[in-house]
PDB file of C-alpha atoms in Angstrom:
ATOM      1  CA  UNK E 196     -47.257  -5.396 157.716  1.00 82.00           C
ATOM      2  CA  UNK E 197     -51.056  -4.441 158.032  1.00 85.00           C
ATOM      3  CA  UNK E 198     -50.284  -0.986 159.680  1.00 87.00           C
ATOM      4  CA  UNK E 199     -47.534  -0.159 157.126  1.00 90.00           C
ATOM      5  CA  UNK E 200     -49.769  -0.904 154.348  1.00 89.00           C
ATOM      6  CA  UNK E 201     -52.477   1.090 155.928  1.00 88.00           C
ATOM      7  CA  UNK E 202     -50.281   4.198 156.056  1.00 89.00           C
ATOM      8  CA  UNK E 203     -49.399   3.555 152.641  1.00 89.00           C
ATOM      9  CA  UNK E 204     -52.657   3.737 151.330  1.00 88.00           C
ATOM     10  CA  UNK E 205     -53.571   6.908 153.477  1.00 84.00           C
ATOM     11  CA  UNK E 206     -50.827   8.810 151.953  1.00 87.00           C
ATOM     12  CA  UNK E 207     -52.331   7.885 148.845  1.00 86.00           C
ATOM     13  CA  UNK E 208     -55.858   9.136 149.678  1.00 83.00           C
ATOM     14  CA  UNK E 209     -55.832  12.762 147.781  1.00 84.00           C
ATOM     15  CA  UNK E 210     -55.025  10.512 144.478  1.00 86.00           C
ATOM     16  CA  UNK E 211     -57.649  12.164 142.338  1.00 88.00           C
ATOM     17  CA  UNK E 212     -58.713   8.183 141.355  1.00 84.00           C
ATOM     18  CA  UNK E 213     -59.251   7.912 145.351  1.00 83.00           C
ATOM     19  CA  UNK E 214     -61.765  10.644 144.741  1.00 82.00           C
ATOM     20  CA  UNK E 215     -63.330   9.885 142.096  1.00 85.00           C
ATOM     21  CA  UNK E 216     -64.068   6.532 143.392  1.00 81.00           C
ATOM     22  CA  UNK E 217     -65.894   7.660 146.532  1.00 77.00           C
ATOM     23  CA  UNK E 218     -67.838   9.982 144.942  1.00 80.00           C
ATOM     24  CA  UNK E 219     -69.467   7.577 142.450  1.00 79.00           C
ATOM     25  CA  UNK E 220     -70.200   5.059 145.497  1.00 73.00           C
ATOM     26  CA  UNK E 221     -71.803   7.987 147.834  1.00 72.00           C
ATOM     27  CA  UNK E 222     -74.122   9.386 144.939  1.00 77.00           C
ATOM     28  CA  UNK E 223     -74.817   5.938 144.170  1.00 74.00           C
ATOM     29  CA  UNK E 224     -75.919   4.455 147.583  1.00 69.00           C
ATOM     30  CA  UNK E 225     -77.783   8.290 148.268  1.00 71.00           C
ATOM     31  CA  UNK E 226     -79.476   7.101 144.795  1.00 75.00           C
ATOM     32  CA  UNK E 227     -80.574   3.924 146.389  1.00 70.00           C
ATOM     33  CA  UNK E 228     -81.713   4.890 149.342  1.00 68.00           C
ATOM     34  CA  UNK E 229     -84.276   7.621 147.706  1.00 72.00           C
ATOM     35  CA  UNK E 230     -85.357   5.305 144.999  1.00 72.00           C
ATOM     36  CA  UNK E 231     -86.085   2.867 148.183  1.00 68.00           C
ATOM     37  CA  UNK E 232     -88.575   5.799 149.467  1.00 64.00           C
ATOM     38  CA  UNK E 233     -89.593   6.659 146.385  1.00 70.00           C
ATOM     39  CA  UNK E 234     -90.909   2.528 146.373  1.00 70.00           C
ATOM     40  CA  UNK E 235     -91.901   2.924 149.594  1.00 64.00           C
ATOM     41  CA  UNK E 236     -94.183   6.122 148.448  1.00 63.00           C
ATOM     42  CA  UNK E 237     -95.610   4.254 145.445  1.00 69.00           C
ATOM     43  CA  UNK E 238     -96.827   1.144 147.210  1.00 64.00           C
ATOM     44  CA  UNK E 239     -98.687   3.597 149.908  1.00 56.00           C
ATOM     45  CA  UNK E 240    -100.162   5.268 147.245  1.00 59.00           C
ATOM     46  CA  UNK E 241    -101.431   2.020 145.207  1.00 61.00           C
ATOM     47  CA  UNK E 242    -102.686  -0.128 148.286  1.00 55.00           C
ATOM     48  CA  UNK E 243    -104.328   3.124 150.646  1.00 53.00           C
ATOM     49  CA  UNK E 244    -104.638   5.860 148.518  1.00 52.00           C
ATOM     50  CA  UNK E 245    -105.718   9.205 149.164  1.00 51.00           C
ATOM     51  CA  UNK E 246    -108.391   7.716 151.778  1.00 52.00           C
ATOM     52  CA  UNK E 247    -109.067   4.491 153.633  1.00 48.00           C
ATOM     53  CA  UNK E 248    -112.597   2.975 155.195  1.00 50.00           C
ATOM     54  CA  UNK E 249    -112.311   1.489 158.233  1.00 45.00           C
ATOM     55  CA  UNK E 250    -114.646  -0.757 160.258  1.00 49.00           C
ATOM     56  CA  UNK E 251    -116.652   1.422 162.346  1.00 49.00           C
ATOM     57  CA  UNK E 252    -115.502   4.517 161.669  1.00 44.00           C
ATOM     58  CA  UNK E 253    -115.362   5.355 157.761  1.00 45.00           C
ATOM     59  CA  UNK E 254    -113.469   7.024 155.344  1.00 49.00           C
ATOM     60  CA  UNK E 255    -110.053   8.322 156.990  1.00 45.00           C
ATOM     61  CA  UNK E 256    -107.675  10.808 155.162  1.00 48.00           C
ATOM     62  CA  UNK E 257    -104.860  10.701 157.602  1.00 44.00           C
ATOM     63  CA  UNK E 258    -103.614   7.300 157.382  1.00 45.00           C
ATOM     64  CA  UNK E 259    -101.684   7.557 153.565  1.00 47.00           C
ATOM     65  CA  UNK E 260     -99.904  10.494 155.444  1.00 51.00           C
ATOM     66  CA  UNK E 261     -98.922   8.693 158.545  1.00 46.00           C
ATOM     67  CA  UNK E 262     -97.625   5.884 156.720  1.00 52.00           C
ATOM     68  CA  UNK E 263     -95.810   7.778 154.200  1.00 50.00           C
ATOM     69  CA  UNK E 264     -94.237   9.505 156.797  1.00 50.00           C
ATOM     70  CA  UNK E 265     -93.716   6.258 158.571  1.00 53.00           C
ATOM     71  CA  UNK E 266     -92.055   5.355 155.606  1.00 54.00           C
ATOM     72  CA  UNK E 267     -89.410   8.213 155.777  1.00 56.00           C
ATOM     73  CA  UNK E 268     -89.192   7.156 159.693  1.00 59.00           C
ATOM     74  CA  UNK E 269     -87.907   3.769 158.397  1.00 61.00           C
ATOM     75  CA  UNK E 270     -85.673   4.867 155.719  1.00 57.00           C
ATOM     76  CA  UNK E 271     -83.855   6.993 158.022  1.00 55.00           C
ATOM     77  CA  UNK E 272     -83.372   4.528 160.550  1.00 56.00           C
ATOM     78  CA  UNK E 273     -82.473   1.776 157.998  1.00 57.00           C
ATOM     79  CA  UNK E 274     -79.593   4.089 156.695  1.00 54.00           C
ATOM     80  CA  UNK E 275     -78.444   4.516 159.484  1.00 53.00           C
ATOM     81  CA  UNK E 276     -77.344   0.656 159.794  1.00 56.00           C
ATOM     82  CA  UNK E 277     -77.073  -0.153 156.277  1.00 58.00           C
ATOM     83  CA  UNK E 278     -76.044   3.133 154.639  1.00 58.00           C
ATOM     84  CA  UNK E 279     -72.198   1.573 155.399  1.00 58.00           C
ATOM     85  CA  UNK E 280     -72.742  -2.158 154.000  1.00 60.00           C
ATOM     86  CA  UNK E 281     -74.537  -0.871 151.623  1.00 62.00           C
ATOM     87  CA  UNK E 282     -71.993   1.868 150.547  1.00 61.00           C
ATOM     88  CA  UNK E 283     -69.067  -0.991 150.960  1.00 61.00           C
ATOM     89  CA  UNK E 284     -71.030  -3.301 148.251  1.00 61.00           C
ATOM     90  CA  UNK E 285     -71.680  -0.207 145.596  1.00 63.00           C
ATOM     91  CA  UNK E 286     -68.166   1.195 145.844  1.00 63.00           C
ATOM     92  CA  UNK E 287     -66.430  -2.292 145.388  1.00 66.00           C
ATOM     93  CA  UNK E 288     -67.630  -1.917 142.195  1.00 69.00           C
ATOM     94  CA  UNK E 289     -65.189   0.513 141.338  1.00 75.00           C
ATOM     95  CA  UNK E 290     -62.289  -0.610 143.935  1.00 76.00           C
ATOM     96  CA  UNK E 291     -60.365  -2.220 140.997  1.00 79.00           C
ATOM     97  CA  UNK E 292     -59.468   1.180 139.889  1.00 83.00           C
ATOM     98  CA  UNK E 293     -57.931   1.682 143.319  1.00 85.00           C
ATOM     99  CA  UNK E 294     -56.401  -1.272 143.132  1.00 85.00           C
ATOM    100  CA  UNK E 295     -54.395   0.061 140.109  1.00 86.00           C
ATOM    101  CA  UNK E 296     -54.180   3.443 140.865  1.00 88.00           C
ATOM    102  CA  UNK E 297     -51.731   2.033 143.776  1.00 90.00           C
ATOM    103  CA  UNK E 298     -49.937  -0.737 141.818  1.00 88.00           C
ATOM    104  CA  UNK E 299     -49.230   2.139 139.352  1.00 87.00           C
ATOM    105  CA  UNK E 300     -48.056   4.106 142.010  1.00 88.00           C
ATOM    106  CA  UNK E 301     -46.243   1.427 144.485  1.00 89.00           C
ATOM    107  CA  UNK E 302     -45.440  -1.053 142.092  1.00 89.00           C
ATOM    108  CA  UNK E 303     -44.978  -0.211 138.565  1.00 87.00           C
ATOM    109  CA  UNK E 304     -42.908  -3.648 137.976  1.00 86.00           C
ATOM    110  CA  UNK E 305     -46.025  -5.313 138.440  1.00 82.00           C
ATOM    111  CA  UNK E 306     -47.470  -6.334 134.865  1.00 79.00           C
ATOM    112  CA  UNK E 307     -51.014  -4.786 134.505  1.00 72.00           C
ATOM    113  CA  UNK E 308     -53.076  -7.377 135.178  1.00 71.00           C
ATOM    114  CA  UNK E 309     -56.572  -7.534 132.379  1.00 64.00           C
ATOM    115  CA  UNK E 310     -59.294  -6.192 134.014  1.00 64.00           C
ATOM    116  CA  UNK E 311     -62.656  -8.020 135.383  1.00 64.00           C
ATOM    117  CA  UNK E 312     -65.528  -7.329 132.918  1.00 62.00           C
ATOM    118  CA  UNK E 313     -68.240  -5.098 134.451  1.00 58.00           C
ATOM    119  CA  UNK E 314     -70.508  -7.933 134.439  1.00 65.00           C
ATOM    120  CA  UNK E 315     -68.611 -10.080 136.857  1.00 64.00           C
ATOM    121  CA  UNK E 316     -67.678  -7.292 138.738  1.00 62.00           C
ATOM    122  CA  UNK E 317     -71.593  -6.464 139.092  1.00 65.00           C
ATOM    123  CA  UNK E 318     -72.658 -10.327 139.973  1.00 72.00           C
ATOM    124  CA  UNK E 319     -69.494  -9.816 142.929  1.00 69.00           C
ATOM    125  CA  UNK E 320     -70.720  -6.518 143.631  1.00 66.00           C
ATOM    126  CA  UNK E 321     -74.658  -7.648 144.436  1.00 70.00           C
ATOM    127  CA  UNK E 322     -73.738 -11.004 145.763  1.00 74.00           C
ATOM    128  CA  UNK E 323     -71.296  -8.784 148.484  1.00 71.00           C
ATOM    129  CA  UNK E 324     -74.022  -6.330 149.071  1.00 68.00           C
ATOM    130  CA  UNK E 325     -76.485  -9.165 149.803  1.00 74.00           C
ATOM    131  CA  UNK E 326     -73.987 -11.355 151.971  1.00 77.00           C
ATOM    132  CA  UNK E 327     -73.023  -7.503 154.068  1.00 73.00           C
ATOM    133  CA  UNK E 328     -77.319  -7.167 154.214  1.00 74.00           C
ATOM    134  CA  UNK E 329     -78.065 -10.289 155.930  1.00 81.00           C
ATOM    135  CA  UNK E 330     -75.109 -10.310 158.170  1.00 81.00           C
ATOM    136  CA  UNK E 331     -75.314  -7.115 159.593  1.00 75.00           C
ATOM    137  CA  UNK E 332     -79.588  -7.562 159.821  1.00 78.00           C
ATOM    138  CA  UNK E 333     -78.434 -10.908 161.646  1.00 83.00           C
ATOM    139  CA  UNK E 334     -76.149  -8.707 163.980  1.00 82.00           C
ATOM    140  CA  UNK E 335     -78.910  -6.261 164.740  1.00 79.00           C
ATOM    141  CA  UNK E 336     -80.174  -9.101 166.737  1.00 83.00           C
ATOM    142  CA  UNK E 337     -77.285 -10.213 168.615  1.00 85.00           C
ATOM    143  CA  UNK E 338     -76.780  -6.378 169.246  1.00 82.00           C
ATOM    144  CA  UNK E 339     -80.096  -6.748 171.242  1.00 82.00           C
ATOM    145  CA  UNK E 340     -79.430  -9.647 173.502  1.00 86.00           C
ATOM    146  CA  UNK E 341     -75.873  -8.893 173.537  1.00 85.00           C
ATOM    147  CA  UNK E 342     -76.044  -5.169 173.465  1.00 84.00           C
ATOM    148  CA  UNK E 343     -72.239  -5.203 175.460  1.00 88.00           C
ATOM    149  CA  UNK E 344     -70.966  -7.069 173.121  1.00 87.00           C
ATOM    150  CA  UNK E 345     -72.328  -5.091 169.979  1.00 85.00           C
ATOM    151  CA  UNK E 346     -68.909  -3.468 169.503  1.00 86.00           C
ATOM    152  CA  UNK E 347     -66.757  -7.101 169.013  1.00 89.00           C
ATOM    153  CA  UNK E 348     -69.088  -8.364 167.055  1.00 88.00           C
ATOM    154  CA  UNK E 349     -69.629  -5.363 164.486  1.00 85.00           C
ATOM    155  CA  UNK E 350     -65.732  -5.319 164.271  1.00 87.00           C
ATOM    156  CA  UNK E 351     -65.148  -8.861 164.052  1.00 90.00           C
ATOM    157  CA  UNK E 352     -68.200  -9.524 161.904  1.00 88.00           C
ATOM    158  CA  UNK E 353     -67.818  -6.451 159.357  1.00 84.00           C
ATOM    159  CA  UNK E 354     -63.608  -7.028 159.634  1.00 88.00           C
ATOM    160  CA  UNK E 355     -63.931 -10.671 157.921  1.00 89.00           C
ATOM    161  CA  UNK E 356     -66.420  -9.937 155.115  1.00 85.00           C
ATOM    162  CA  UNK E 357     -64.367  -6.868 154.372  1.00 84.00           C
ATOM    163  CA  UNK E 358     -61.396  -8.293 154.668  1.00 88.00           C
ATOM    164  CA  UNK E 359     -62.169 -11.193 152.354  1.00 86.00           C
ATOM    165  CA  UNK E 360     -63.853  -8.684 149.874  1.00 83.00           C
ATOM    166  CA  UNK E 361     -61.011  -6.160 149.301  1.00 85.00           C
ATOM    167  CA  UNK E 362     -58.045  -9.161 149.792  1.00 89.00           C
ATOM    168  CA  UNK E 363     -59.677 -10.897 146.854  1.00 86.00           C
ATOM    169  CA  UNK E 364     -60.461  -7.783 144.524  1.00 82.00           C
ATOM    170  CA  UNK E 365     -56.776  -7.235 144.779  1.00 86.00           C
ATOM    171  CA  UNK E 366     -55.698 -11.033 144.621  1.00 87.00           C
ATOM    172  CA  UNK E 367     -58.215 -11.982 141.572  1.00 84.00           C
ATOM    173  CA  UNK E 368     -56.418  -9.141 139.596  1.00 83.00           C
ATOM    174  CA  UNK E 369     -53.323 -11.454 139.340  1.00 86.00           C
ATOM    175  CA  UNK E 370     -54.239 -14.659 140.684  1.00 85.00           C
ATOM    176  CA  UNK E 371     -57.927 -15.863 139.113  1.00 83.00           C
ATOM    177  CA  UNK E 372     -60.304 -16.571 141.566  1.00 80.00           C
ATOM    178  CA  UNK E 373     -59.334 -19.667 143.017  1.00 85.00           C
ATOM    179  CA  UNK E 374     -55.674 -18.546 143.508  1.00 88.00           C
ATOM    180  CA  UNK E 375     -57.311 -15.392 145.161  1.00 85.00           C
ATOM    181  CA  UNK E 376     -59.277 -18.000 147.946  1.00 88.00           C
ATOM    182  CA  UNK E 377     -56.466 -20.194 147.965  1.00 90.00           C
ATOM    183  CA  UNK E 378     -53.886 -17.224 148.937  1.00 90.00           C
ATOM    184  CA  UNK E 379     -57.115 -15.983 151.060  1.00 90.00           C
ATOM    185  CA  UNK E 380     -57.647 -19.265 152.936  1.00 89.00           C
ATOM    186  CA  UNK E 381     -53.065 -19.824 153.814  1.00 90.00           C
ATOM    187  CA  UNK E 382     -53.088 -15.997 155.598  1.00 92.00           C
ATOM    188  CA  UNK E 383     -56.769 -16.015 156.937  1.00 91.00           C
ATOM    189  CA  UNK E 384     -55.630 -14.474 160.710  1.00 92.00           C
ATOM    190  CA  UNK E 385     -53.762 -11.930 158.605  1.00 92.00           C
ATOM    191  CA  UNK E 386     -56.391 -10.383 156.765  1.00 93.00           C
ATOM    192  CA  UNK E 387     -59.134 -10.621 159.373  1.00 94.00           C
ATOM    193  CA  UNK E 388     -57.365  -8.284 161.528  1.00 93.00           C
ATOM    194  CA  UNK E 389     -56.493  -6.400 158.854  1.00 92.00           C
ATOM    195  CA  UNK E 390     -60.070  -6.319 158.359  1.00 90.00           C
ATOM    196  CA  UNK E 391     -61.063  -5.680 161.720  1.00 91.00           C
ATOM    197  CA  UNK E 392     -58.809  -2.714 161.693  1.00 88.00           C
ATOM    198  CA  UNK E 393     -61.061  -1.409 158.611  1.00 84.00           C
ATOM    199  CA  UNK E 394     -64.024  -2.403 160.097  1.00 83.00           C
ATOM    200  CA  UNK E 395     -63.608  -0.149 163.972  1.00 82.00           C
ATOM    201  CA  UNK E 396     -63.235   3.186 161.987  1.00 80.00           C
ATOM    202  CA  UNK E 397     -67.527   2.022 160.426  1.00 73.00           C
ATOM    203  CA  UNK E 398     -69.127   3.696 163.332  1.00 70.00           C
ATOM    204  CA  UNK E 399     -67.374   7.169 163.252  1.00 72.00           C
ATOM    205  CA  UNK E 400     -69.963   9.174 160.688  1.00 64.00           C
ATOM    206  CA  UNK E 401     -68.355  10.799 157.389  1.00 67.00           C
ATOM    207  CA  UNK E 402     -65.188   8.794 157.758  1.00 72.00           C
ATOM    208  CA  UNK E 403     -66.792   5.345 157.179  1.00 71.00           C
ATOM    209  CA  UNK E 404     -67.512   6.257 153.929  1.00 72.00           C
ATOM    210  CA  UNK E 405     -64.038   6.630 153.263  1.00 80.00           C
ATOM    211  CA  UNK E 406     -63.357   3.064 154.476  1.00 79.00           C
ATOM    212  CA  UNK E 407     -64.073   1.134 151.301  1.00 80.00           C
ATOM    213  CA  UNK E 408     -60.910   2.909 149.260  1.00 84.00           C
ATOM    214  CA  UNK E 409     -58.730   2.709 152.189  1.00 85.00           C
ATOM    215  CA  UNK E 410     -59.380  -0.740 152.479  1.00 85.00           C
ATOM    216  CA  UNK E 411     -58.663  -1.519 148.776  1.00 85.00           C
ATOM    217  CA  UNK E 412     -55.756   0.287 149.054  1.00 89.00           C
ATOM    218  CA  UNK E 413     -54.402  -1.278 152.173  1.00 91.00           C
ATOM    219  CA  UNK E 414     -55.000  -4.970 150.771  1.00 91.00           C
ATOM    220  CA  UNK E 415     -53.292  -4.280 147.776  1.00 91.00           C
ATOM    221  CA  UNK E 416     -50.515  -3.787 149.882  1.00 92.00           C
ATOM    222  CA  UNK E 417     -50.863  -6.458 152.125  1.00 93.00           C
ATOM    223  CA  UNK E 418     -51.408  -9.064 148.740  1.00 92.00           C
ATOM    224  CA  UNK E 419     -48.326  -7.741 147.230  1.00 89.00           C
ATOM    225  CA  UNK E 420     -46.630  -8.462 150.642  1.00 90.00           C
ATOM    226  CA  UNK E 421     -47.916 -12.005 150.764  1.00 89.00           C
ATOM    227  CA  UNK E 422     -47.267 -12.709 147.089  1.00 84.00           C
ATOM    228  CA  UNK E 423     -43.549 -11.409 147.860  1.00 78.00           C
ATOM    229  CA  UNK E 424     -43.509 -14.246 150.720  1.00 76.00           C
ATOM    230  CA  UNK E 425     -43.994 -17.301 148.930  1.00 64.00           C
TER     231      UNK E 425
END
C-alpha cells in the first residue's frame, strides 16, 4: 500500500499544481529566514551600535561587525537544521491543493470535499511549524549524546509528525477533525512508516524540499485506501 501510493504520487509530480505549490513554500521559508537576519541585524544595531565602550579599553568599532557577522554564522547554521521543518510547516499551508489536485486526478468519484478556511489552515500551519521546531531542537541534543543513533531518530522522529500532518490534511478534507484522529489513531503503524519513508529522503539537499508535496500526495492515497477498508 504505502509504496504504491508513493509511486502514485511521483508520477504525479510535474502536475503544474505540484509546482506551484513548492514554489510558494521555498520563497516563503527563503523569506523567513532573511527577515530572521534582517531581526537579527536590527537588534545589533539598537543594543551596540556603530561603537561599544568597554571596561578598560574604550570605545571599540569592531564588535557591531563581528556580531553581525556572527549573526549570518548562525543563520546559516540554523538553516541548515531547520530550513526542512521549517519548509514542511509553510508548505502545508498549501498541501490541500495537492490533496485535490490528486483526488481530481485519482479519484474523480470522490465528492469535493469544502475547503478549510485559510484561517484554520494558518492556526494548523504555525501550531505544526512550532511542534516540528521544538522536536527537531530536542533531537539536536540526542544527536549529541547519541550521535550513532542520529539517523533512527531523525527518521523515526520527523516520520511520525509528518506522517500525522499530511494523513490528517488529507483525512480532515472528508472526515472533520476528529474522524481524521480517529482514522489516524486505528492505522497508527501504517502511517508512521509511511512517514518514516518521507522522512529518510530529509537529509539528501534539494530533494527534501520536494518532500512536503510528495508526502501529501502519497497520504491521500494511503487515506483513500484506508477509507476503502472499512
Amino acid at each position: 500500500m504505502i509504496f504504491d501510493a508513493f509511486a502514485k504520487a511521483l508520477g504525479q509530480i510535474g502536475d503544474p499544481r505540484f509546482r506551484a505549490v513548492l514554489l510558494r513554500g521555498v520563497a516563503l521559508t527563503v523569506a523567513l529566514l532573511v527577515g530572521a537576519y534582517a531581526l537579527m541585524l536590527t537588534l545589533i544595531g539598537w543594543f551596540v551600535g556603530d561603537t561599544l565602550t568597554l571596561p578598560w579599553v574604550g570605545e571599540v568599532g569592531w564588535v557591531g561587525d563581528l556580531l553581525g557577522w556572527g549573526s549570518l554564522l548562525l543563520v546559516l547554521v540554523a538553516s541548515v537544521f531547520l530550513m526542512v521543518p521549517v519548509a514542511s510547516a509553510i508548505t502545508s499551508l498549501f498541501l490541500e491543493e495537492v490533496a485535490e489536485a490528486v483526488e481530481q486526478e485519482h479519484y474523480p468519484h470522490v465528492p469535493i470535499p469544502a475547503r478549510v478556511g485559510f484561517w484554520a489552515g494558518l492556526r494548523d500551519t504555525l501550531g505544526f511549524l512550532g511542534v516540528l521546531i521544538l522536536a527537531n531542537v530536542f533531537a539536536l541534543i540526542l544527536y549529541v549524546f547519541l550521535p550513532f543513533a542520529a539517523p533512527v531518530i531523525f527518521i523515526g522522529l520527523n516520520g511520525y509528525l509528518l506522517g500525522r500532518e499530511y494523513f490528517t490534511v488529507a483525512a480532515m478534507r472528508h472526515l472533520g477533525r476528529e474522524g481524521a484522529h480517529a482514522l489516524r489513531a486505528r492505522h497508527s503503524g501504517v502511517i508512521w512508516l509511511a512517514g518514516c519513508l518521507m522522512a529518510a529522503p530529509l537529509m539528501v539537499p534539494l530533494l527534501n524540499l520536494v518532500i512536503p508535496i510528495l508526502g501529501a500526495a502519497t497520504f491521500t492515497h494511503i487515506f483513500h485506501r484506508l477509507q476503502a477498508m472499512r
